[in-house]
CSV table of C-alpha atoms in Angstrom, one decimal:
chain,number,residue,atom,x,y,z
A,1,UNK,CA,72.2,85.2,88.9
A,2,UNK,CA,74.8,87.8,89.8
A,3,UNK,CA,77.9,87.3,87.8
A,4,UNK,CA,80.4,89.1,90.1
A,5,UNK,CA,81.4,92.5,91.5
A,6,UNK,CA,84.0,95.2,91.5
A,7,UNK,CA,85.4,96.9,94.3
A,8,UNK,CA,88.3,98.7,95.9
A,9,UNK,CA,90.7,97.1,98.3
A,10,UNK,CA,90.6,99.2,101.7
A,11,UNK,CA,93.3,97.3,103.7
A,12,UNK,CA,93.4,94.6,106.2
A,13,UNK,CA,92.5,94.0,109.6
A,14,UNK,CA,91.5,91.1,112.1
A,15,UNK,CA,88.2,90.2,113.4
A,16,UNK,CA,87.1,87.6,115.9
A,17,UNK,CA,84.7,84.8,114.5
A,18,UNK,CA,81.9,83.2,116.5
A,19,UNK,CA,84.5,80.8,118.0
A,20,UNK,CA,86.5,83.8,119.6
A,21,UNK,CA,89.4,83.0,116.9
A,22,UNK,CA,91.1,85.7,115.1
A,23,UNK,CA,90.5,85.9,111.4
A,24,UNK,CA,92.7,88.0,109.3
A,25,UNK,CA,90.8,89.7,106.7
A,26,UNK,CA,91.0,92.3,103.9
A,27,UNK,CA,88.4,94.7,103.7
A,28,UNK,CA,86.9,95.3,100.2
A,29,UNK,CA,84.7,98.6,99.3
A,30,UNK,CA,82.4,96.2,97.2
A,31,UNK,CA,79.8,98.1,94.8
A,32,UNK,CA,77.5,99.8,94.5
A,33,UNK,CA,78.2,98.5,90.7
A,34,UNK,CA,75.8,99.5,87.7
A,35,UNK,CA,75.2,97.3,84.7
A,36,UNK,CA,76.5,99.6,82.1
A,37,UNK,CA,76.1,97.0,79.1
A,38,UNK,CA,74.6,93.8,78.3
A,39,UNK,CA,76.4,91.6,75.5
A,40,UNK,CA,74.4,89.3,73.5
A,41,UNK,CA,75.3,86.6,71.1
A,42,UNK,CA,73.1,88.3,68.4
A,43,UNK,CA,74.7,91.6,68.6
A,44,UNK,CA,78.3,91.1,69.9
A,45,UNK,CA,79.0,87.4,69.3
A,46,UNK,CA,79.3,86.6,73.1
A,47,UNK,CA,76.9,86.9,76.3
A,48,UNK,CA,78.4,88.9,78.9
A,49,UNK,CA,77.7,91.6,81.6
A,50,UNK,CA,79.5,94.8,81.9
A,51,UNK,CA,79.8,96.4,85.4
A,52,UNK,CA,81.1,100.0,86.2
A,53,UNK,CA,82.4,100.8,89.6
A,54,UNK,CA,83.2,104.3,91.2
A,55,UNK,CA,82.3,107.7,89.6
A,56,UNK,CA,84.8,109.6,87.3
A,57,UNK,CA,84.5,113.3,87.0
A,58,UNK,CA,82.8,114.2,83.7
A,59,UNK,CA,85.5,116.8,83.1
A,60,UNK,CA,88.1,113.8,83.3
A,61,UNK,CA,86.1,111.4,81.3
A,62,UNK,CA,86.5,111.1,77.6
A,63,UNK,CA,83.4,112.1,75.3
A,64,UNK,CA,82.9,108.3,74.4
A,65,UNK,CA,83.1,107.4,78.0
A,66,UNK,CA,80.0,109.9,78.8
A,67,UNK,CA,78.3,108.8,75.7
A,68,UNK,CA,78.6,105.1,76.8
A,69,UNK,CA,76.8,105.9,80.1
A,70,UNK,CA,74.2,108.3,79.1
A,71,UNK,CA,72.7,109.9,75.9
A,72,UNK,CA,74.6,112.9,74.7
A,73,UNK,CA,73.1,114.5,71.8
A,74,UNK,CA,75.6,115.0,68.9
A,75,UNK,CA,75.4,114.8,65.0
A,76,UNK,CA,76.3,111.1,64.9
A,77,UNK,CA,73.5,110.0,67.2
A,78,UNK,CA,71.0,112.3,65.2
A,79,UNK,CA,72.1,110.7,62.0
A,80,UNK,CA,71.8,107.1,63.3
A,81,UNK,CA,68.2,108.2,64.5
A,82,UNK,CA,67.3,109.5,61.5
A,83,UNK,CA,68.8,106.2,59.6
A,84,UNK,CA,66.3,104.3,61.8
A,85,UNK,CA,69.3,102.5,63.8
A,86,UNK,CA,67.9,101.5,67.3
A,87,UNK,CA,69.8,103.3,70.1
A,88,UNK,CA,71.5,101.1,72.7
A,89,UNK,CA,70.1,101.0,76.1
A,90,UNK,CA,72.1,103.4,78.3
A,91,UNK,CA,72.1,103.3,82.4
A,92,UNK,CA,72.1,106.8,82.6
A,93,UNK,CA,74.6,107.1,85.3
A,94,UNK,CA,77.8,108.9,85.9
A,95,UNK,CA,80.8,107.9,84.1
A,96,UNK,CA,82.6,105.0,85.9
A,97,UNK,CA,86.3,104.9,86.8
A,98,UNK,CA,86.5,101.1,86.8
A,99,UNK,CA,84.5,99.0,84.1
A,100,UNK,CA,85.0,95.3,83.6
A,101,UNK,CA,83.1,92.6,81.7
A,102,UNK,CA,81.9,89.3,83.4
A,103,UNK,CA,81.5,86.6,80.6
A,104,UNK,CA,78.3,84.4,81.0
A,105,UNK,CA,77.3,81.4,79.3
A,106,UNK,CA,74.0,82.3,77.9
A,107,UNK,CA,71.7,85.0,78.2
A,108,UNK,CA,70.1,83.7,81.4
A,109,UNK,CA,71.8,85.9,83.9
A,110,UNK,CA,68.6,88.2,84.1
A,111,UNK,CA,70.6,91.6,84.2
A,112,UNK,CA,69.6,94.8,82.9
A,113,UNK,CA,71.3,98.0,82.0
A,114,UNK,CA,71.1,100.6,84.7
A,115,UNK,CA,70.5,97.8,87.5
A,116,UNK,CA,72.5,98.3,90.4
A,117,UNK,CA,74.2,95.7,92.5
A,118,UNK,CA,75.6,95.7,96.0
A,119,UNK,CA,77.7,93.9,98.4
A,120,UNK,CA,74.8,91.2,99.3
A,121,UNK,CA,75.0,89.5,95.8
A,122,UNK,CA,78.1,87.8,97.5
A,123,UNK,CA,75.9,86.7,100.3
A,124,UNK,CA,75.1,83.3,99.0
A,125,UNK,CA,78.8,82.7,97.9
A,126,UNK,CA,81.2,81.0,100.2
A,127,UNK,CA,84.4,81.4,98.2
A,128,UNK,CA,85.5,84.1,95.9
A,129,UNK,CA,88.2,84.7,93.4
A,130,UNK,CA,89.8,88.1,93.6
A,131,UNK,CA,91.4,89.6,90.5
A,132,UNK,CA,93.8,92.7,90.8
A,133,UNK,CA,96.9,94.2,89.6
A,134,UNK,CA,99.9,93.3,92.0
A,135,UNK,CA,102.0,96.0,93.6
A,136,UNK,CA,104.8,97.0,91.2
A,137,UNK,CA,108.4,96.6,92.4
A,138,UNK,CA,110.1,97.6,89.6
A,139,UNK,CA,113.4,95.9,88.6
A,140,UNK,CA,113.7,93.1,91.4
A,141,UNK,CA,116.6,90.8,92.1
A,142,UNK,CA,115.9,87.0,92.2
A,143,UNK,CA,115.8,86.8,96.0
A,144,UNK,CA,112.8,88.8,96.0
A,145,UNK,CA,111.5,88.0,92.5
A,146,UNK,CA,111.9,84.0,92.5
A,147,UNK,CA,112.6,83.4,96.3
A,148,UNK,CA,116.1,82.4,95.8
A,149,UNK,CA,118.2,82.0,99.0
A,150,UNK,CA,121.3,84.1,97.7
A,151,UNK,CA,124.6,83.4,99.1
A,152,UNK,CA,126.3,83.4,102.5
A,153,UNK,CA,127.2,86.4,104.4
A,154,UNK,CA,130.7,85.1,105.2
A,155,UNK,CA,133.1,82.3,104.1
A,156,UNK,CA,134.7,84.1,101.3
A,157,UNK,CA,131.5,85.6,99.5
A,158,UNK,CA,132.4,88.8,98.3
A,159,UNK,CA,129.8,91.2,96.7
A,160,UNK,CA,127.6,88.4,95.8
A,161,UNK,CA,125.4,87.8,98.6
A,162,UNK,CA,122.2,88.5,96.9
A,163,UNK,CA,123.1,87.1,93.4
A,164,UNK,CA,121.7,84.0,91.9
A,165,UNK,CA,124.9,82.2,91.1
A,166,UNK,CA,125.2,80.0,88.0
A,167,UNK,CA,122.8,80.3,85.3
A,168,UNK,CA,123.8,77.4,83.5
A,169,UNK,CA,126.6,75.1,82.2
A,170,UNK,CA,129.6,75.3,80.1
A,171,UNK,CA,130.4,74.6,76.5
A,172,UNK,CA,127.4,72.1,76.2
A,173,UNK,CA,124.7,73.7,75.7
A,174,UNK,CA,126.7,76.7,75.4
A,175,UNK,CA,123.7,78.8,76.1
A,176,UNK,CA,121.3,80.0,79.0
A,177,UNK,CA,118.2,77.7,78.7
A,178,UNK,CA,114.9,79.5,77.9
A,179,UNK,CA,113.1,80.2,80.7
A,180,UNK,CA,115.9,80.5,83.5
A,181,UNK,CA,114.8,82.8,86.3
A,182,UNK,CA,116.7,85.9,86.4
A,183,UNK,CA,116.0,89.4,88.0
A,184,UNK,CA,113.6,91.8,86.0
A,185,UNK,CA,110.4,93.6,86.3
A,186,UNK,CA,108.3,92.2,89.2
A,187,UNK,CA,104.8,92.8,90.2
A,188,UNK,CA,102.5,95.3,88.5
A,189,UNK,CA,100.8,92.3,86.9
A,190,UNK,CA,97.1,91.0,86.8
A,191,UNK,CA,97.0,88.4,89.7
A,192,UNK,CA,94.1,86.1,90.2
A,193,UNK,CA,93.9,84.6,93.8
A,194,UNK,CA,91.3,81.8,94.0
A,195,UNK,CA,89.1,80.4,96.9
A,196,UNK,CA,89.2,83.1,99.3
A,197,UNK,CA,86.6,82.5,102.0
A,198,UNK,CA,83.9,85.3,102.5
A,199,UNK,CA,83.7,86.3,106.0
A,200,UNK,CA,81.0,88.9,106.0
A,201,UNK,CA,78.7,90.6,103.3
A,202,UNK,CA,77.5,94.3,104.2
A,203,UNK,CA,75.3,95.5,101.6
A,204,UNK,CA,74.4,98.8,103.8
A,205,UNK,CA,78.0,99.9,104.1
A,206,UNK,CA,79.0,98.1,100.7
A,207,UNK,CA,81.6,96.3,102.8
A,208,UNK,CA,82.8,92.9,102.2
A,209,UNK,CA,85.4,91.1,104.3
A,210,UNK,CA,87.5,88.0,102.9
A,211,UNK,CA,89.9,85.9,104.7
A,212,UNK,CA,93.2,86.4,103.6
A,213,UNK,CA,95.2,88.8,101.6
A,214,UNK,CA,94.4,90.3,98.3
A,215,UNK,CA,96.6,91.5,95.5
A,216,UNK,CA,97.5,95.1,94.8
A,217,UNK,CA,97.8,98.3,97.3
A,218,UNK,CA,95.2,99.5,99.4
A,219,UNK,CA,92.9,101.9,97.2
A,220,UNK,CA,93.5,99.4,94.1
A,221,UNK,CA,90.7,98.2,91.9
A,222,UNK,CA,89.7,94.4,92.5
A,223,UNK,CA,87.3,92.2,90.5
A,224,UNK,CA,85.3,89.9,92.4
A,225,UNK,CA,83.8,86.7,91.2
A,226,UNK,CA,82.0,83.8,92.4
A,227,UNK,CA,85.1,81.0,92.9
A,228,UNK,CA,85.3,79.2,89.6
A,229,UNK,CA,86.8,75.8,91.3
A,230,UNK,CA,84.9,75.9,94.6
A,231,UNK,CA,81.2,76.6,94.5
A,232,UNK,CA,80.2,74.6,97.7
B,1,UNK,CA,93.8,108.3,107.6
B,2,UNK,CA,92.2,105.2,108.5
B,3,UNK,CA,89.6,104.2,106.3
B,4,UNK,CA,85.8,104.4,107.6
B,5,UNK,CA,85.2,100.7,106.5
B,6,UNK,CA,87.9,99.5,108.4
B,7,UNK,CA,86.3,100.9,111.6
B,8,UNK,CA,83.1,99.4,110.5
B,9,UNK,CA,84.7,95.9,110.0
B,10,UNK,CA,86.3,96.0,113.3
B,11,UNK,CA,83.0,97.3,115.2
B,12,UNK,CA,81.5,93.8,115.8
B,13,UNK,CA,84.7,92.5,117.3
B,14,UNK,CA,85.4,95.4,119.8
B,15,UNK,CA,84.7,94.8,123.4
B,16,UNK,CA,81.3,96.3,124.4
B,17,UNK,CA,82.5,98.0,127.3
B,18,UNK,CA,85.9,98.8,127.3
B,19,UNK,CA,88.4,97.6,130.0
B,20,UNK,CA,89.2,100.1,132.8
B,21,UNK,CA,92.8,100.1,133.6
B,22,UNK,CA,96.1,102.0,132.9
B,23,UNK,CA,99.8,101.1,132.4
B,24,UNK,CA,101.2,100.8,135.7
B,25,UNK,CA,98.2,99.0,137.5
B,26,UNK,CA,98.4,95.8,139.2
B,27,UNK,CA,95.5,93.6,137.9
B,28,UNK,CA,94.1,90.3,137.9
B,29,UNK,CA,93.5,89.1,134.4
B,30,UNK,CA,90.8,86.4,133.8
B,31,UNK,CA,91.2,84.4,130.9
B,32,UNK,CA,88.9,81.8,129.9
B,33,UNK,CA,90.7,78.6,128.7
B,34,UNK,CA,89.3,75.3,127.3
B,35,UNK,CA,90.4,72.0,128.7
B,36,UNK,CA,88.9,69.3,126.6
B,37,UNK,CA,85.3,70.7,126.2
B,38,UNK,CA,85.4,72.2,129.7
B,39,UNK,CA,85.8,75.9,130.3
B,40,UNK,CA,87.6,77.4,132.9
B,41,UNK,CA,89.0,80.6,134.1
B,42,UNK,CA,92.6,81.3,135.0
B,43,UNK,CA,94.0,84.1,136.5
B,44,UNK,CA,97.1,86.1,135.8
B,45,UNK,CA,98.1,88.9,138.0
B,46,UNK,CA,101.0,91.3,137.8
B,47,UNK,CA,101.7,94.9,136.8
B,48,UNK,CA,100.6,96.2,133.3
B,49,UNK,CA,103.8,97.2,131.7
B,50,UNK,CA,102.7,98.2,128.2
B,51,UNK,CA,99.4,98.6,126.0
B,52,UNK,CA,100.0,98.8,122.3
B,53,UNK,CA,97.9,99.0,118.9
B,54,UNK,CA,94.5,100.2,118.0
B,55,UNK,CA,91.4,98.6,117.0
B,56,UNK,CA,91.1,94.7,116.9
B,57,UNK,CA,94.9,94.5,117.1
B,58,UNK,CA,95.2,96.3,120.5
B,59,UNK,CA,97.0,94.4,123.2
B,60,UNK,CA,98.5,94.6,126.5
B,61,UNK,CA,101.4,93.2,128.5
B,62,UNK,CA,101.3,92.1,132.2
B,63,UNK,CA,104.5,91.3,134.2
B,64,UNK,CA,104.8,89.3,137.3
B,65,UNK,CA,107.6,87.7,138.9
B,66,UNK,CA,107.3,83.8,139.7
B,67,UNK,CA,109.6,82.0,141.9
B,68,UNK,CA,112.3,84.7,141.2
B,69,UNK,CA,111.8,84.6,137.3
B,70,UNK,CA,110.1,87.5,135.7
B,71,UNK,CA,107.0,86.3,133.5
B,72,UNK,CA,105.3,88.6,130.9
B,73,UNK,CA,102.3,87.6,128.9
B,74,UNK,CA,100.6,89.7,126.3
B,75,UNK,CA,96.7,89.6,126.1
B,76,UNK,CA,94.9,90.9,123.1
B,77,UNK,CA,92.5,93.3,124.4
B,78,UNK,CA,89.6,92.4,122.4
B,79,UNK,CA,89.5,88.7,122.6
B,80,UNK,CA,86.2,87.3,123.8
B,81,UNK,CA,88.6,84.7,125.9
B,82,UNK,CA,89.2,87.5,128.2
B,83,UNK,CA,86.6,87.3,130.7
B,84,UNK,CA,87.6,90.3,132.9
B,85,UNK,CA,90.6,92.5,134.1
B,86,UNK,CA,90.4,93.4,137.7
B,87,UNK,CA,92.3,96.3,139.0
B,88,UNK,CA,94.1,95.9,142.6
B,89,UNK,CA,95.9,98.6,142.8
B,90,UNK,CA,96.8,102.0,140.6
B,91,UNK,CA,100.4,102.7,140.3
B,92,UNK,CA,101.8,106.4,139.8
B,93,UNK,CA,103.9,106.0,136.6
B,94,UNK,CA,105.5,108.6,134.4
B,95,UNK,CA,105.9,106.8,131.0
B,96,UNK,CA,103.6,104.6,128.9
B,97,UNK,CA,106.1,101.7,128.7
B,98,UNK,CA,107.6,100.5,131.9
B,99,UNK,CA,110.3,98.2,130.5
B,100,UNK,CA,112.7,99.6,133.0
B,101,UNK,CA,111.0,97.3,135.5
B,102,UNK,CA,112.7,94.3,133.7
B,103,UNK,CA,115.8,95.7,134.9
B,104,UNK,CA,114.8,95.9,138.2
B,105,UNK,CA,114.5,93.3,141.2
B,106,UNK,CA,112.8,93.0,144.4
B,107,UNK,CA,112.1,96.3,146.2
B,108,UNK,CA,113.3,98.3,143.1
B,109,UNK,CA,110.1,97.2,141.1
B,110,UNK,CA,107.6,98.6,143.4
B,111,UNK,CA,105.3,101.5,142.2
B,112,UNK,CA,104.1,104.2,144.3
B,113,UNK,CA,100.1,103.8,144.6
B,114,UNK,CA,97.9,106.6,143.5
B,115,UNK,CA,94.3,107.3,144.1
B,116,UNK,CA,91.7,106.2,141.6
B,117,UNK,CA,90.6,108.8,139.1
B,118,UNK,CA,87.0,109.6,138.9
B,119,UNK,CA,86.4,107.6,135.9
B,120,UNK,CA,88.3,104.8,137.3
B,121,UNK,CA,85.8,104.4,139.7
B,122,UNK,CA,82.8,101.6,139.2
B,123,UNK,CA,79.7,103.4,140.2
B,124,UNK,CA,77.9,100.1,140.6
B,125,UNK,CA,80.6,98.6,143.0
B,126,UNK,CA,79.4,98.3,146.5
B,127,UNK,CA,81.1,100.3,149.1
B,128,UNK,CA,83.0,98.4,151.6
């Protein structure tokens, strides 16, 4: 059973469904993904499948990254072979720019190193969870960051139109309560959006349409997995 | 630059045969509307004053004057609810958006007629 897929957010548009109603969709370039490693309980302590998406130029990839996807002859490898250590299976592909693991409950996923996954693995799924890094907004005020209302434009408000107002009481408790919402770093964090409906999965073009918005900028990497809470 | 997957995604939602009309044309817009479970066609006629957007989001605006009151309706170009757009008359215009018609009334809203361009003539249409 396919575990998930990696992809790249392309952008948003709208399409008409069979009823002639407009559906707002995010276009995702999903796959092809290569299984770069299979983790097993025996060796790694847990079961998981590691996927890689997007080629990284060899000159930019570290030696470790190159050695992860293909055999590169080196002294250490020769020594290990001489010592009788079994070499790990390699997919034999280009170094990947985006690599993520998908945890599995057991080893029954049936995936092998080197196997390629396309967008049609999603075809049987009705809903997806999309995980990505949201757009970084830098140091943001409370109106943008926490949806505060700010203050009035007139009626004596001076220079504090976008301020949050009071952050607490006076002598008792004489401190700001922990967790009080204030300005600060906003965005650029890992965000999971659950239960996005799959509108279309096109393996030929490695294209996936999901209804609604997906975190991150256009061109950002996304992790797609079968909805954890809505598998109907 | 637009990503090619965006075009591929929109492909199936685009009109198979493009609607043949231009800004300044007087048109009859045949719009399918659902009443209960019966479908019926409603016609809105007026002058095309704007066409905007690209891909599936493209739309156009038709203006007419009803009982002395200006009425404008904007239609999505690619919606399947749009049965057809019939061109009644071509108007000679020098700009892409005819918003200046909003400020005019009566005779001043007339547009000079122009002949059909070769590509605007439907070769299948019967000659009258």
